[in-house]
């Protein structure tokens, strides 16, 4: 979940709410607020509510849910003489711009908050600037009224943000911190996308702005550019910023667009969702009349009207998360309050069942525990160095200790015993669990396979010490007498190793672990062991 | 019935009539303390009488006393080293080592020296302490004057030993019966058990270790959770660890460029899986492209991962087009994360699904209330939440006495963009609960790694709940 920091006093005074009230209302808006120091709150915002990543957006939402201001706010907009000419930029084709007048960037907290909003949008809807990036400029430092979005050669020079001297675009991409982080995203045919005014580069999307048009607490009007690879996301980002600023008192100045489908910007895109009231009430399981539904939606800062048994909702530009009627239903539920749902008395009752595997495991567990074996429960991920044969290797492990998925429970059992050589003897353990094996019949090319491992370690051991209890367990479980066929297995001592079968089906192996294997696991005591495939066991039942 | 030792003592007394404990010990070879305890037993049985009991104090040199007798007391040594002349503390320390502090203390207490700055000046040229004479007396069995003796005891040079003695007389002759260790089958057959006594065991001693067979405490907890879900009418289902992104993400309406799908948020497995029923694939592509507005890629959907959520199992259940179902799954999920006391890279989720005509958000909240009540969490609250595949969405918080409100589950009604492509047209509710964290709360486990402990003594020490 994205987190933003906001000034406590500013938020409290803009919403006219104290800390406890803020906590309660933000909880109802999927958010959590906690003080981080004397002056600041940290606010967790849910990933869908991009509008709430800004001070303006949060204030707008809180005023609504606390019933101070409802419906969609009317923001001041006006025409400007600014024009954005969009050239063909195949690697990043979409660009919009807008002018913001009477922007509130002072005291410094407001400036920081705007930059924070920009960064949060980069990380979320912008997918780390790949999909969308935003440039913010001091309008008074922009030369001329014609702004161009075009490709420039890497040799073009300008002063990047916070640099002292002119650099080429190529240098900027290679040498500045932002250049290194984002430089590779949109370079196309040895050229970089750029937002230009009459004098030169304003910004190098999605990398960096120019130092020339840098904003400060003295700035009161802005030029904002948004570029990206997805038109809808560019539109939404532009609308989110413009409405966020407007909520704090700014005026939105419209810029003419040339070279794109849209002729002006911001689009302030409204959408309509028409839903059957009954569908919504059925989905929620509550009953509210149409007028009250409209009131609830207005508290979520949306306008709506009734049309017979339907409701028509006008989704404002800042609610980019709303897709269709289910989202409207959630907003109604949130405004209604999740706490106000009258819960049904015990609606769930029994006729459920355990899976076949769970039932089998329970029988096996109780028999093995009766035989004096202690159940262990180990991790599925393990060190590939411990395994033999074919196993699933993780391509992006975070540690060599856990870089593969176990293909046998034997490795888990031996590692467990190795860890317990100073414990009280004898040590008798079992584990029932899944391993993963390659399986071309599966659509994932792999399958889980349930296995049982039984193992025993003591100062002296003999084959029957594990064969006898396992024999009784299998007989009691299946009613079939297991049979044993001498076999060779590289894990076990030659002549002390057998295959266990039930009705001719090979279940697994049993025997005494070979000293070579013990040595590999740093085991200094003899170990007896059996591993069975429980799928085969089920087939024999 | 008499023990072997009692019989030995009686046999000796039968010859002697009466004897001191020390005598009995010497002739039977039993330690004095054993003789004492057996005499007490015999007395209580009325077989012997204790004629007299007395105790005698003796004095013995301690190890230090012996040493001092040989080398002189520290203050004596100090005076002798000074030999009438003053010396510096440092010089004396070097000569006397760790005895110096002791010597200085006693010499000052006895006014044998004067300290001036770091110089020690003797007030006497020679000195032999009364303690030394006392030690000599004790060593030859004499008792020194009370004053000297008290100092010697206080200085831990001499210790007092109290020796008890007891005169015992046989008063009743008993014929001892043979004592046997084991009652055997043969004794029972022949009836010989009637004429023997059985050696008593030390029944009050703790027994040796016994390796008990035992279920794993965390597995037991998981089984209890399964029982609860079954009792609420849910059927258990399961799925594989290796999963296609299609079921782990795409079917759950997570766009392919969603941050949760980035490589560092799931474990990647080599290879390309196969996509399911083409209709389902087409439908999923359609909703992704319609609502998320991007070009959906089959190749991305075929990628293999270790499932990062058991909701992938729910997705697979949906792909079977159930008209009505209540199912649940408990299983491992895998996520790259730093490993510490509260995080592991594999842990359990409990995922549940209800598909039912008329199932509403209110029903879902009621279902969650039922589940948490069954788990023993009476107080819960609901917070609006966000998951790409549910709407409305809710997070469930449970109240735990020691911790306050703890986030325990995420839930919601599945979006139609999830159910309809699969061919499910009834409302569906789904939820996921992190089981490891819940188990830690219930089982009092502070470190998540203990749930998968490799230490058998830890498992043996866990109380069964």
PDB file of N, CA and C in Angstrom, chain B residues 361-432:
ATOM      1  N   UNK B 361     -22.945  -9.156  -0.003  1.00  0.00           N
ATOM      2  CA  UNK B 361     -21.824  -8.660   0.794  1.00  0.00           C
ATOM      3  C   UNK B 361     -22.129  -8.844   2.287  1.00  0.00           C
ATOM      4  N   UNK B 362     -23.376  -8.613   2.635  1.00  0.00           N
ATOM      5  CA  UNK B 362     -23.775  -8.813   4.027  1.00  0.00           C
ATOM      6  C   UNK B 362     -23.600 -10.282   4.428  1.00  0.00           C
ATOM      7  N   UNK B 363     -23.949 -11.197   3.528  1.00  0.00           N
ATOM      8  CA  UNK B 363     -23.743 -12.625   3.808  1.00  0.00           C
ATOM      9  C   UNK B 363     -22.253 -12.924   3.990  1.00  0.00           C
ATOM     10  N   UNK B 364     -21.442 -12.271   3.160  1.00  0.00           N
ATOM     11  CA  UNK B 364     -19.996 -12.499   3.263  1.00  0.00           C
ATOM     12  C   UNK B 364     -19.490 -12.035   4.624  1.00  0.00           C
ATOM     13  N   UNK B 365     -19.928 -10.835   5.050  1.00  0.00           N
ATOM     14  CA  UNK B 365     -19.495 -10.340   6.361  1.00  0.00           C
ATOM     15  C   UNK B 365     -19.962 -11.303   7.455  1.00  0.00           C
ATOM     16  N   UNK B 366     -21.170 -11.841   7.290  1.00  0.00           N
ATOM     17  CA  UNK B 366     -21.683 -12.786   8.286  1.00  0.00           C
ATOM     18  C   UNK B 366     -20.866 -14.074   8.293  1.00  0.00           C
ATOM     19  N   UNK B 367     -20.477 -14.535   7.097  1.00  0.00           N
ATOM     20  CA  UNK B 367     -19.639 -15.734   6.996  1.00  0.00           C
ATOM     21  C   UNK B 367     -18.306 -15.508   7.714  1.00  0.00           C
ATOM     22  N   UNK B 368     -17.725 -14.338   7.483  1.00  0.00           N
ATOM     23  CA  UNK B 368     -16.438 -14.035   8.121  1.00  0.00           C
ATOM     24  C   UNK B 368     -16.610 -14.004   9.639  1.00  0.00           C
ATOM     25  N   UNK B 369     -17.715 -13.411  10.084  1.00  0.00           N
ATOM     26  CA  UNK B 369     -17.992 -13.383  11.524  1.00  0.00           C
ATOM     27  C   UNK B 369     -18.067 -14.829  12.061  1.00  0.00           C
ATOM     28  N   UNK B 370     -18.763 -15.711  11.342  1.00  0.00           N
ATOM     29  CA  UNK B 370     -18.871 -17.116  11.770  1.00  0.00           C
ATOM     30  C   UNK B 370     -17.490 -17.771  11.869  1.00  0.00           C
ATOM     31  N   UNK B 371     -16.662 -17.539  10.862  1.00  0.00           N
ATOM     32  CA  UNK B 371     -15.336 -18.177  10.854  1.00  0.00           C
ATOM     33  C   UNK B 371     -14.510 -17.686  12.040  1.00  0.00           C
ATOM     34  N   UNK B 372     -14.499 -16.372  12.241  1.00  0.00           N
ATOM     35  CA  UNK B 372     -13.655 -15.856  13.323  1.00  0.00           C
ATOM     36  C   UNK B 372     -14.199 -16.236  14.686  1.00  0.00           C
ATOM     37  N   UNK B 373     -15.522 -16.311  14.801  1.00  0.00           N
ATOM     38  CA  UNK B 373     -16.067 -16.788  16.066  1.00  0.00           C
ATOM     39  C   UNK B 373     -15.637 -18.218  16.326  1.00  0.00           C
ATOM     40  N   UNK B 374     -15.686 -19.035  15.272  1.00  0.00           N
ATOM     41  CA  UNK B 374     -15.260 -20.429  15.397  1.00  0.00           C
ATOM     42  C   UNK B 374     -13.797 -20.538  15.789  1.00  0.00           C
ATOM     43  N   UNK B 375     -12.999 -19.582  15.330  1.00  0.00           N
ATOM     44  CA  UNK B 375     -11.572 -19.602  15.674  1.00  0.00           C
ATOM     45  C   UNK B 375     -11.347 -19.077  17.091  1.00  0.00           C
ATOM     46  N   UNK B 376     -12.394 -18.544  17.689  1.00  0.00           N
ATOM     47  CA  UNK B 376     -12.255 -18.053  19.059  1.00  0.00           C
ATOM     48  C   UNK B 376     -12.025 -16.558  19.136  1.00  0.00           C
ATOM     49  N   UNK B 377     -12.216 -15.857  18.027  1.00  0.00           N
ATOM     50  CA  UNK B 377     -12.047 -14.405  18.051  1.00  0.00           C
ATOM     51  C   UNK B 377     -13.431 -13.772  18.010  1.00  0.00           C
ATOM     52  N   UNK B 378     -13.840 -13.283  19.155  1.00  0.00           N
ATOM     53  CA  UNK B 378     -15.228 -12.846  19.300  1.00  0.00           C
ATOM     54  C   UNK B 378     -15.433 -11.445  18.737  1.00  0.00           C
ATOM     55  N   UNK B 379     -14.383 -10.621  18.868  1.00  0.00           N
ATOM     56  CA  UNK B 379     -14.557  -9.220  18.502  1.00  0.00           C
ATOM     57  C   UNK B 379     -13.849  -8.941  17.191  1.00  0.00           C
ATOM     58  N   UNK B 380     -14.602  -8.599  16.161  1.00  0.00           N
ATOM     59  CA  UNK B 380     -13.961  -8.265  14.888  1.00  0.00           C
ATOM     60  C   UNK B 380     -14.526  -6.945  14.375  1.00  0.00           C
ATOM     61  N   UNK B 381     -13.757  -6.291  13.509  1.00  0.00           N
ATOM     62  CA  UNK B 381     -14.323  -5.136  12.823  1.00  0.00           C
ATOM     63  C   UNK B 381     -13.906  -5.158  11.357  1.00  0.00           C
ATOM     64  N   UNK B 382     -14.701  -4.482  10.555  1.00  0.00           N
ATOM     65  CA  UNK B 382     -14.508  -4.528   9.110  1.00  0.00           C
ATOM     66  C   UNK B 382     -14.010  -3.181   8.600  1.00  0.00           C
ATOM     67  N   UNK B 383     -13.001  -3.253   7.764  1.00  0.00           N
ATOM     68  CA  UNK B 383     -12.474  -2.028   7.166  1.00  0.00           C
ATOM     69  C   UNK B 383     -12.565  -2.182   5.650  1.00  0.00           C
ATOM     70  N   UNK B 384     -13.023  -1.167   4.948  1.00  0.00           N
ATOM     71  CA  UNK B 384     -13.022  -1.267   3.489  1.00  0.00           C
ATOM     72  C   UNK B 384     -11.599  -1.534   2.999  1.00  0.00           C
ATOM     73  N   UNK B 385     -11.470  -2.329   1.962  1.00  0.00           N
ATOM     74  CA  UNK B 385     -10.132  -2.683   1.483  1.00  0.00           C
ATOM     75  C   UNK B 385     -10.096  -2.677  -0.027  1.00  0.00           C
ATOM     76  N   UNK B 386      -8.961  -3.089  -0.565  1.00  0.00           N
ATOM     77  CA  UNK B 386      -8.862  -3.156  -2.028  1.00  0.00           C
ATOM     78  C   UNK B 386      -8.084  -4.387  -2.466  1.00  0.00           C
ATOM     79  N   UNK B 387      -8.683  -5.181  -3.295  1.00  0.00           N
ATOM     80  CA  UNK B 387      -8.010  -6.271  -3.995  1.00  0.00           C
ATOM     81  C   UNK B 387      -8.509  -6.217  -5.429  1.00  0.00           C
ATOM     82  N   UNK B 388      -7.630  -6.457  -6.389  1.00  0.00           N
ATOM     83  CA  UNK B 388      -8.071  -6.289  -7.782  1.00  0.00           C
ATOM     84  C   UNK B 388      -9.241  -7.199  -8.144  1.00  0.00           C
ATOM     85  N   UNK B 389      -9.389  -8.326  -7.434  1.00  0.00           N
ATOM     86  CA  UNK B 389     -10.389  -9.305  -7.874  1.00  0.00           C
ATOM     87  C   UNK B 389     -11.687  -9.264  -7.095  1.00  0.00           C
ATOM     88  N   UNK B 390     -11.772  -8.384  -6.074  1.00  0.00           N
ATOM     89  CA  UNK B 390     -13.023  -8.317  -5.319  1.00  0.00           C
ATOM     90  C   UNK B 390     -13.535  -6.885  -5.261  1.00  0.00           C
ATOM     91  N   UNK B 391     -14.834  -6.755  -5.130  1.00  0.00           N
ATOM     92  CA  UNK B 391     -15.473  -5.443  -4.998  1.00  0.00           C
ATOM     93  C   UNK B 391     -16.922  -5.697  -4.613  1.00  0.00           C
ATOM     94  N   UNK B 392     -17.455  -5.238  -3.514  1.00  0.00           N
ATOM     95  CA  UNK B 392     -16.726  -4.551  -2.458  1.00  0.00           C
ATOM     96  C   UNK B 392     -15.698  -5.474  -1.782  1.00  0.00           C
ATOM     97  N   UNK B 393     -14.666  -4.814  -1.247  1.00  0.00           N
ATOM     98  CA  UNK B 393     -13.605  -5.553  -0.564  1.00  0.00           C
ATOM     99  C   UNK B 393     -13.573  -5.146   0.899  1.00  0.00           C
ATOM    100  N   UNK B 394     -13.077  -6.061   1.719  1.00  0.00           N
ATOM    101  CA  UNK B 394     -13.055  -5.769   3.150  1.00  0.00           C
ATOM    102  C   UNK B 394     -11.816  -6.400   3.782  1.00  0.00           C
ATOM    103  N   UNK B 395     -11.287  -5.711   4.770  1.00  0.00           N
ATOM    104  CA  UNK B 395     -10.228  -6.295   5.596  1.00  0.00           C
ATOM    105  C   UNK B 395     -10.827  -6.564   6.963  1.00  0.00           C
ATOM    106  N   UNK B 396     -10.524  -7.737   7.521  1.00  0.00           N
ATOM    107  CA  UNK B 396     -11.086  -8.082   8.819  1.00  0.00           C
ATOM    108  C   UNK B 396     -10.016  -7.887   9.891  1.00  0.00           C
ATOM    109  N   UNK B 397     -10.374  -7.172  10.922  1.00  0.00           N
ATOM    110  CA  UNK B 397      -9.477  -6.982  12.061  1.00  0.00           C
ATOM    111  C   UNK B 397     -10.063  -7.730  13.252  1.00  0.00           C
ATOM    112  N   UNK B 398      -9.240  -8.460  13.962  1.00  0.00           N
ATOM    113  CA  UNK B 398      -9.697  -9.175  15.153  1.00  0.00           C
ATOM    114  C   UNK B 398      -9.050  -8.557  16.378  1.00  0.00           C
ATOM    115  N   UNK B 399      -9.761  -8.617  17.490  1.00  0.00           N
ATOM    116  CA  UNK B 399      -9.210  -8.032  18.722  1.00  0.00           C
ATOM    117  C   UNK B 399      -8.508  -9.104  19.543  1.00  0.00           C
ATOM    118  N   UNK B 400      -7.239  -8.853  19.834  1.00  0.00           N
ATOM    119  CA  UNK B 400      -6.453  -9.779  20.648  1.00  0.00           C
ATOM    120  C   UNK B 400      -6.043  -9.004  21.894  1.00  0.00           C
ATOM    121  N   UNK B 401      -6.348  -9.589  23.042  1.00  0.00           N
ATOM    122  CA  UNK B 401      -6.144  -8.913  24.328  1.00  0.00           C
ATOM    123  C   UNK B 401      -4.802  -8.176  24.402  1.00  0.00           C
ATOM    124  N   UNK B 402      -3.719  -8.904  24.142  1.00  0.00           N
ATOM    125  CA  UNK B 402      -2.395  -8.316  24.377  1.00  0.00           C
ATOM    126  C   UNK B 402      -1.960  -7.357  23.267  1.00  0.00           C
ATOM    127  N   UNK B 403      -2.604  -7.445  22.116  1.00  0.00           N
ATOM    128  CA  UNK B 403      -2.083  -6.711  20.954  1.00  0.00           C
ATOM    129  C   UNK B 403      -3.018  -5.642  20.427  1.00  0.00           C
ATOM    130  N   UNK B 404      -4.286  -5.728  20.792  1.00  0.00           N
ATOM    131  CA  UNK B 404      -5.252  -4.792  20.212  1.00  0.00           C
ATOM    132  C   UNK B 404      -5.801  -5.337  18.902  1.00  0.00           C
ATOM    133  N   UNK B 405      -6.119  -4.427  17.991  1.00  0.00           N
ATOM    134  CA  UNK B 405      -6.706  -4.852  16.716  1.00  0.00           C
ATOM    135  C   UNK B 405      -5.628  -5.335  15.768  1.00  0.00           C
ATOM    136  N   UNK B 406      -5.808  -6.539  15.239  1.00  0.00           N
ATOM    137  CA  UNK B 406      -4.823  -7.135  14.352  1.00  0.00           C
ATOM    138  C   UNK B 406      -5.506  -7.484  13.024  1.00  0.00           C
ATOM    139  N   UNK B 407      -4.879  -7.091  11.918  1.00  0.00           N
ATOM    140  CA  UNK B 407      -5.446  -7.414  10.611  1.00  0.00           C
ATOM    141  C   UNK B 407      -5.332  -8.916  10.389  1.00  0.00           C
ATOM    142  N   UNK B 408      -6.449  -9.562  10.031  1.00  0.00           N
ATOM    143  CA  UNK B 408      -6.437 -11.019   9.970  1.00  0.00           C
ATOM    144  C   UNK B 408      -6.856 -11.610   8.631  1.00  0.00           C
ATOM    145  N   UNK B 409      -7.617 -10.868   7.861  1.00  0.00           N
ATOM    146  CA  UNK B 409      -8.100 -11.468   6.622  1.00  0.00           C
ATOM    147  C   UNK B 409      -8.427 -10.381   5.611  1.00  0.00           C
ATOM    148  N   UNK B 410      -8.370 -10.765   4.360  1.00  0.00           N
ATOM    149  CA  UNK B 410      -8.851  -9.915   3.284  1.00  0.00           C
ATOM    150  C   UNK B 410      -9.962 -10.680   2.587  1.00  0.00           C
ATOM    151  N   UNK B 411     -11.008  -9.970   2.187  1.00  0.00           N
ATOM    152  CA  UNK B 411     -12.154 -10.668   1.601  1.00  0.00           C
ATOM    153  C   UNK B 411     -12.914  -9.740   0.681  1.00  0.00           C
ATOM    154  N   UNK B 412     -13.876 -10.296  -0.004  1.00  0.00           N
ATOM    155  CA  UNK B 412     -14.729  -9.471  -0.850  1.00  0.00           C
ATOM    156  C   UNK B 412     -15.605 -10.334  -1.725  1.00  0.00           C
ATOM    157  N   UNK B 413     -16.552  -9.688  -2.385  1.00  0.00           N
ATOM    158  CA  UNK B 413     -17.314 -10.398  -3.412  1.00  0.00           C
ATOM    159  C   UNK B 413     -16.451 -10.374  -4.662  1.00  0.00           C
ATOM    160  N   UNK B 414     -16.314 -11.523  -5.317  1.00  0.00           N
ATOM    161  CA  UNK B 414     -15.500 -11.549  -6.527  1.00  0.00           C
ATOM    162  C   UNK B 414     -16.145 -10.639  -7.571  1.00  0.00           C
ATOM    163  N   UNK B 415     -15.295  -9.911  -8.280  1.00  0.00           N
ATOM    164  CA  UNK B 415     -15.802  -9.052  -9.353  1.00  0.00           C
ATOM    165  C   UNK B 415     -16.406  -9.933 -10.435  1.00  0.00           C
ATOM    166  N   UNK B 416     -17.352  -9.365 -11.157  1.00  0.00           N
ATOM    167  CA  UNK B 416     -17.889 -10.136 -12.295  1.00  0.00           C
ATOM    168  C   UNK B 416     -16.815 -10.361 -13.353  1.00  0.00           C
ATOM    169  N   UNK B 417     -15.811  -9.465 -13.376  1.00  0.00           N
ATOM    170  CA  UNK B 417     -14.700  -9.629 -14.331  1.00  0.00           C
ATOM    171  C   UNK B 417     -13.883 -10.885 -14.005  1.00  0.00           C
ATOM    172  N   UNK B 418     -14.097 -11.437 -12.805  1.00  0.00           N
ATOM    173  CA  UNK B 418     -13.400 -12.670 -12.430  1.00  0.00           C
ATOM    174  C   UNK B 418     -14.315 -13.873 -12.660  1.00  0.00           C
ATOM    175  N   UNK B 419     -15.558 -13.759 -12.215  1.00  0.00           N
ATOM    176  CA  UNK B 419     -16.443 -14.935 -12.266  1.00  0.00           C
ATOM    177  C   UNK B 419     -16.979 -15.187 -13.675  1.00  0.00           C
ATOM    178  N   UNK B 420     -17.414 -14.123 -14.347  1.00  0.00           N
ATOM    179  CA  UNK B 420     -18.110 -14.348 -15.621  1.00  0.00           C
ATOM    180  C   UNK B 420     -17.235 -14.944 -16.714  1.00  0.00           C
ATOM    181  N   UNK B 421     -15.977 -14.502 -16.860  1.00  0.00           N
ATOM    182  CA  UNK B 421     -15.139 -15.173 -17.866  1.00  0.00           C
ATOM    183  C   UNK B 421     -15.042 -16.674 -17.612  1.00  0.00           C
ATOM    184  N   UNK B 422     -15.125 -17.078 -16.333  1.00  0.00           N
ATOM    185  CA  UNK B 422     -15.015 -18.495 -16.005  1.00  0.00           C
ATOM    186  C   UNK B 422     -16.343 -19.216 -16.240  1.00  0.00           C
ATOM    187  N   UNK B 423     -17.393 -18.449 -16.474  1.00  0.00           N
ATOM    188  CA  UNK B 423     -18.693 -19.086 -16.674  1.00  0.00           C
ATOM    189  C   UNK B 423     -19.470 -19.236 -15.385  1.00  0.00           C
ATOM    190  N   UNK B 424     -19.129 -18.439 -14.382  1.00  0.00           N
ATOM    191  CA  UNK B 424     -19.865 -18.473 -13.115  1.00  0.00           C
ATOM    192  C   UNK B 424     -20.721 -17.206 -13.072  1.00  0.00           C
ATOM    193  N   UNK B 425     -22.033 -17.399 -12.944  1.00  0.00           N
ATOM    194  CA  UNK B 425     -22.904 -16.229 -13.023  1.00  0.00           C
ATOM    195  C   UNK B 425     -23.627 -15.920 -11.723  1.00  0.00           C
ATOM    196  N   UNK B 426     -23.397 -16.745 -10.695  1.00  0.00           N
ATOM    197  CA  UNK B 426     -23.971 -16.431  -9.389  1.00  0.00           C
ATOM    198  C   UNK B 426     -22.971 -15.583  -8.623  1.00  0.00           C
ATOM    199  N   UNK B 427     -23.456 -14.826  -7.631  1.00  0.00           N
ATOM    200  CA  UNK B 427     -22.512 -14.051  -6.826  1.00  0.00           C
ATOM    201  C   UNK B 427     -21.541 -14.991  -6.102  1.00  0.00           C
ATOM    202  N   UNK B 428     -20.345 -14.480  -5.874  1.00  0.00           N
ATOM    203  CA  UNK B 428     -19.323 -15.311  -5.235  1.00  0.00           C
ATOM    204  C   UNK B 428     -18.553 -14.467  -4.226  1.00  0.00           C
ATOM    205  N   UNK B 429     -18.381 -15.014  -3.048  1.00  0.00           N
ATOM    206  CA  UNK B 429     -17.571 -14.350  -2.027  1.00  0.00           C
ATOM    207  C   UNK B 429     -16.282 -15.129  -1.841  1.00  0.00           C
ATOM    208  N   UNK B 430     -15.204 -14.420  -1.526  1.00  0.00           N
ATOM    209  CA  UNK B 430     -13.923 -15.105  -1.347  1.00  0.00           C
ATOM    210  C   UNK B 430     -13.150 -14.402  -0.247  1.00  0.00           C
ATOM    211  N   UNK B 431     -12.286 -15.161   0.432  1.00  0.00           N
ATOM    212  CA  UNK B 431     -11.450 -14.536   1.447  1.00  0.00           C
ATOM    213  C   UNK B 431     -10.149 -15.291   1.594  1.00  0.00           C
ATOM    214  N   UNK B 432      -9.187 -14.618   2.155  1.00  0.00           N
ATOM    215  CA  UNK B 432      -7.891 -15.237   2.427  1.00  0.00           C
ATOM    216  C   UNK B 432      -7.453 -14.849   3.832  1.00  0.00           C
TER     217      UNK B 432
END
